[in-house]
Amino acid sequence: MEKIVSKIAALGVPGLVLLIAISATGLTGAAAITSALAALGPFGMLGGIATLGVIGLASQGIVEFGFDSIFTAVVKELYKKGESKESILEKIKRYPVSKALKRKLREELDKIS
């Protein structure tokens, strides 16, 4: 059951994004879809389709692993790739997340050797 719900949620988010983009165009029919897809990503409609795919993958990951786990993994990966703890702390300060999550991310960063 959980897998079905996560698949529906992953498909639902790109659909909502496309629906909002279509309504923002002020057009109807095929022209609205074409304009919305072109506006969503670089390189016209193909970029818009790719953007919706990336949104679907990101939402799938959030549904499957949780927002906190993904942010924690990103912080660890930044450190593995050679960023200093100071630069990662600056990024954490700028993240648009709750104070509790920022505190958790700082704690995770302190645990890293």
Coordinates of N, CA and C in Angstrom, one line a residue:
M1 N 0.8 -1.2 0.0 CA 0.0 0.0 0.0 C 0.9 1.3 0.0
E2 N 1.9 1.2 0.8 CA 2.8 2.4 0.9 C 3.5 2.7 -0.5
K3 N 3.8 1.7 -1.2 CA 4.4 1.9 -2.5 C 3.5 2.5 -3.5
I4 N 2.2 2.1 -3.4 CA 1.2 2.7 -4.3 C 1.0 4.2 -4.0
V5 N 0.9 4.5 -2.7 CA 0.7 5.9 -2.3 C 1.9 6.7 -2.7
S6 N 3.1 6.2 -2.6 CA 4.3 7.0 -3.0 C 4.3 7.2 -4.5
K7 N 3.9 6.2 -5.3 CA 3.9 6.4 -6.7 C 2.8 7.4 -7.1
I8 N 1.7 7.4 -6.5 CA 0.7 8.4 -6.8 C 1.1 9.8 -6.4
A9 N 1.8 9.9 -5.3 CA 2.3 11.2 -4.8 C 3.4 11.7 -5.8
A10 N 4.2 10.8 -6.2 CA 5.3 11.2 -7.2 C 4.7 11.7 -8.5
L11 N 3.7 11.1 -9.0 CA 3.1 11.5 -10.2 C 2.2 12.7 -10.0
G12 N 1.7 12.9 -8.8 CA 0.8 14.0 -8.5 C 1.5 15.3 -8.5
V13 N 2.7 15.4 -8.0 CA 3.3 16.7 -7.8 C 3.7 17.3 -9.2
P14 N 4.3 16.6 -10.1 CA 4.5 17.2 -11.5 C 3.2 17.6 -12.1
G15 N 2.1 16.8 -11.9 CA 0.8 17.2 -12.5 C 0.3 18.5 -11.9
L16 N 0.5 18.7 -10.6 CA 0.1 19.9 -10.0 C 0.9 21.1 -10.5
V17 N 2.2 20.9 -10.7 CA 3.1 21.9 -11.2 C 2.6 22.3 -12.6
L18 N 2.4 21.3 -13.5 CA 1.9 21.6 -14.8 C 0.6 22.3 -14.8
L19 N -0.3 21.9 -14.0 CA -1.6 22.5 -13.9 C -1.5 24.0 -13.5
I20 N -0.7 24.3 -12.6 CA -0.4 25.7 -12.1 C 0.2 26.5 -13.3
A21 N 1.1 25.9 -14.0 CA 1.8 26.6 -15.1 C 0.8 26.8 -16.2
I22 N -0.1 25.9 -16.5 CA -1.1 26.0 -17.5 C -2.1 27.2 -17.1
S23 N -2.5 27.2 -15.9 CA -3.4 28.3 -15.5 C -2.7 29.6 -15.5
A24 N -1.4 29.7 -15.3 CA -0.7 31.0 -15.4 C -0.5 31.5 -16.8
T25 N -0.7 30.7 -17.8 CA -0.5 31.1 -19.2 C -1.6 32.0 -19.6
G26 N -2.8 31.8 -19.1 CA -4.0 32.5 -19.6 C -4.6 32.0 -20.9
L27 N -4.0 30.9 -21.4 CA -4.4 30.3 -22.6 C -5.3 29.1 -22.4
T28 N -5.8 28.5 -23.4 CA -6.6 27.2 -23.3 C -6.2 26.2 -24.3
G29 N -6.5 25.0 -24.0 CA -6.2 23.9 -25.0 C -4.7 23.6 -25.1
A30 N -4.4 23.2 -26.4 CA -3.0 22.8 -26.7 C -2.0 23.9 -26.5
A31 N -2.5 25.1 -26.8 CA -1.6 26.3 -26.7 C -1.2 26.5 -25.2
A32 N -2.1 26.2 -24.3 CA -1.8 26.4 -22.9 C -0.8 25.4 -22.4
I33 N -0.9 24.1 -22.9 CA 0.0 23.1 -22.5 C 1.4 23.4 -23.1
T34 N 1.4 23.7 -24.4 CA 2.7 24.1 -25.0 C 3.4 25.2 -24.3
S35 N 2.7 26.3 -24.1 CA 3.3 27.4 -23.4 C 3.7 27.1 -22.0
A36 N 2.9 26.3 -21.3 CA 3.3 25.9 -19.9 C 4.6 25.1 -19.9
L37 N 4.7 24.1 -20.8 CA 5.9 23.3 -20.8 C 7.1 24.1 -21.2
A38 N 6.9 25.0 -22.1 CA 8.0 25.8 -22.6 C 8.5 26.7 -21.4
A39 N 7.6 27.2 -20.6 CA 7.9 28.1 -19.5 C 8.5 27.4 -18.3
L40 N 8.3 26.1 -18.2 CA 8.8 25.3 -17.1 C 10.3 25.1 -17.1
G41 N 10.9 24.9 -18.3 CA 12.3 24.5 -18.3 C 13.0 25.2 -19.4
P42 N 14.3 25.0 -19.4 CA 15.1 25.5 -20.5 C 14.9 24.7 -21.8
F43 N 15.2 25.2 -22.9 CA 15.2 24.5 -24.2 C 13.7 24.2 -24.6
G44 N 12.8 25.0 -24.3 CA 11.4 24.8 -24.7 C 10.7 23.7 -24.1
M45 N 9.8 23.1 -24.9 CA 8.9 22.0 -24.3 C 9.7 20.9 -23.8
L46 N 10.8 20.5 -24.5 CA 11.5 19.3 -24.0 C 12.2 19.6 -22.6
G47 N 12.6 20.8 -22.4 CA 13.2 21.2 -21.1 C 12.1 21.2 -20.0
G48 N 10.9 21.6 -20.4 CA 9.7 21.5 -19.5 C 9.4 20.1 -19.1
I49 N 9.4 19.2 -20.0 CA 9.1 17.8 -19.7 C 10.2 17.2 -18.8
A50 N 11.5 17.6 -19.1 CA 12.6 17.1 -18.3 C 12.4 17.7 -16.8
T51 N 12.1 19.0 -16.7 CA 11.9 19.6 -15.4 C 10.8 18.8 -14.6
L52 N 9.7 18.5 -15.3 CA 8.6 17.7 -14.6 C 9.2 16.4 -14.2
G53 N 10.0 15.7 -15.0 CA 10.6 14.5 -14.6 C 11.5 14.6 -13.3
V54 N 12.3 15.7 -13.3 CA 13.1 15.9 -12.1 C 12.3 16.2 -10.9
I55 N 11.2 16.9 -11.0 CA 10.3 17.2 -9.9 C 9.7 15.9 -9.4
G56 N 9.3 15.0 -10.3 CA 8.8 13.7 -10.0 C 9.8 12.9 -9.2
L57 N 11.0 12.9 -9.6 CA 12.1 12.1 -8.9 C 12.3 12.7 -7.5
A58 N 12.4 14.0 -7.4 CA 12.6 14.6 -6.1 C 11.4 14.4 -5.2
S59 N 10.2 14.5 -5.7 CA 9.1 14.2 -4.8 C 9.0 12.8 -4.4
Q60 N 9.4 11.9 -5.3 CA 9.5 10.4 -4.9 C 10.4 10.2 -3.8
G61 N 11.6 10.8 -3.9 CA 12.6 10.7 -2.8 C 12.1 11.2 -1.5
I62 N 11.4 12.4 -1.5 CA 10.9 13.0 -0.3 C 9.8 12.0 0.3
V63 N 9.0 11.5 -0.5 CA 7.9 10.6 0.0 C 8.6 9.3 0.6
E64 N 9.6 8.8 -0.1 CA 10.2 7.5 0.3 C 11.1 7.7 1.5
F65 N 11.9 8.7 1.6 CA 12.9 8.8 2.7 C 12.6 9.9 3.7
G66 N 11.8 10.9 3.4 CA 11.5 11.9 4.3 C 12.5 13.1 4.0
F67 N 11.9 14.3 4.3 CA 12.7 15.5 4.0 C 13.9 15.6 4.9
D68 N 13.8 15.3 6.1 CA 15.0 15.4 7.0 C 16.1 14.5 6.6
S69 N 15.8 13.3 6.2 CA 16.8 12.3 5.7 C 17.6 12.8 4.5
I70 N 16.8 13.4 3.5 CA 17.4 13.9 2.3 C 18.4 15.1 2.6
F71 N 17.9 16.0 3.4 CA 18.8 17.1 3.8 C 20.0 16.6 4.5
T72 N 19.9 15.7 5.4 CA 21.1 15.2 6.1 C 22.0 14.5 5.2
A73 N 21.5 13.7 4.2 CA 22.4 13.1 3.2 C 23.1 14.1 2.4
V74 N 22.4 15.2 2.0 CA 23.0 16.3 1.2 C 24.2 16.9 2.0
V75 N 24.0 17.2 3.3 CA 25.1 17.8 4.1 C 26.3 16.8 4.1
K76 N 26.0 15.5 4.3 CA 27.1 14.6 4.4 C 27.8 14.5 3.0
E77 N 27.1 14.5 2.0 CA 27.7 14.5 0.6 C 28.5 15.7 0.3
L78 N 28.1 16.9 0.7 CA 28.8 18.1 0.6 C 30.2 18.0 1.3
Y79 N 30.2 17.4 2.4 CA 31.5 17.3 3.2 C 32.4 16.2 2.5
K80 N 31.8 15.1 2.0 CA 32.6 14.1 1.3 C 33.2 14.7 0.0
K81 N 32.5 15.6 -0.6 CA 33.0 16.2 -1.9 C 34.1 17.3 -1.6
G82 N 34.4 17.5 -0.3 CA 35.5 18.4 0.0 C 35.2 19.8 0.5
E83 N 33.9 20.1 0.7 CA 33.5 21.4 1.2 C 33.9 21.5 2.7
S84 N 34.3 22.6 3.1 CA 34.6 22.8 4.5 C 33.4 22.9 5.4
K85 N 33.5 22.6 6.7 CA 32.4 22.6 7.6 C 31.8 24.0 7.7
E86 N 32.7 25.0 7.6 CA 32.2 26.4 7.6 C 31.3 26.8 6.4
S87 N 31.7 26.4 5.3 CA 30.9 26.7 4.1 C 29.6 25.9 4.1
I88 N 29.6 24.7 4.6 CA 28.4 24.0 4.8 C 27.4 24.6 5.8
L89 N 28.0 25.1 6.9 CA 27.2 25.8 7.9 C 26.6 27.1 7.3
E90 N 27.3 27.8 6.5 CA 26.7 28.9 5.8 C 25.5 28.6 4.9
K91 N 25.7 27.4 4.2 CA 24.6 27.0 3.4 C 23.4 26.6 4.3
I92 N 23.6 25.9 5.4 CA 22.5 25.5 6.3 C 21.8 26.7 6.8
K93 N 22.5 27.8 7.1 CA 21.9 29.0 7.6 C 20.9 29.6 6.5
R94 N 21.3 29.4 5.2 CA 20.4 30.0 4.1 C 19.3 29.0 3.7
Y95 N 19.3 27.8 4.2 CA 18.3 26.8 3.8 C 16.9 27.3 4.3
P96 N 15.9 27.2 3.4 CA 14.5 27.6 3.9 C 13.8 26.5 4.6
V97 N 14.4 26.2 5.8 CA 13.8 25.1 6.6 C 13.7 25.6 8.0
S98 N 13.0 24.8 8.8 CA 12.7 25.1 10.2 C 14.0 25.2 11.0
K99 N 14.0 25.9 12.2 CA 15.1 26.0 13.1 C 15.5 24.7 13.6
A100 N 14.5 23.8 13.9 CA 14.7 22.5 14.4 C 15.5 21.7 13.4
L101 N 15.2 21.7 12.1 CA 15.9 21.0 11.1 C 17.4 21.5 10.9
K102 N 17.5 22.9 11.0 CA 18.8 23.5 10.9 C 19.7 23.0 12.1
R103 N 19.1 22.9 13.3 CA 19.9 22.4 14.4 C 20.3 21.0 14.2
K104 N 19.4 20.2 13.7 CA 19.7 18.8 13.5 C 20.8 18.6 12.4
L105 N 20.8 19.4 11.4 CA 21.8 19.4 10.4 C 23.2 19.8 10.9
R106 N 23.2 20.8 11.8 CA 24.4 21.2 12.4 C 25.0 20.1 13.3
E107 N 24.1 19.4 14.0 CA 24.5 18.3 14.9 C 25.1 17.2 14.0
E108 N 24.4 16.9 12.9 CA 25.0 15.9 12.0 C 26.3 16.3 11.5
L109 N 26.5 17.5 11.2 CA 27.8 18.0 10.7 C 28.9 17.9 11.7
D110 N 28.5 18.1 13.0 CA 29.5 18.0 14.1 C 29.9 16.5 14.3
K111 N 29.0 15.6 14.0 CA 29.3 14.1 14.1 C 30.3 13.7 13.1
I112 N 30.4 14.4 12.0 CA 31.3 13.9 10.9 C 32.7 14.2 11.3
S113 N 33.6 13.2 11.1 CA 35.0 13.3 11.5 C 35.6 14.5 10.9

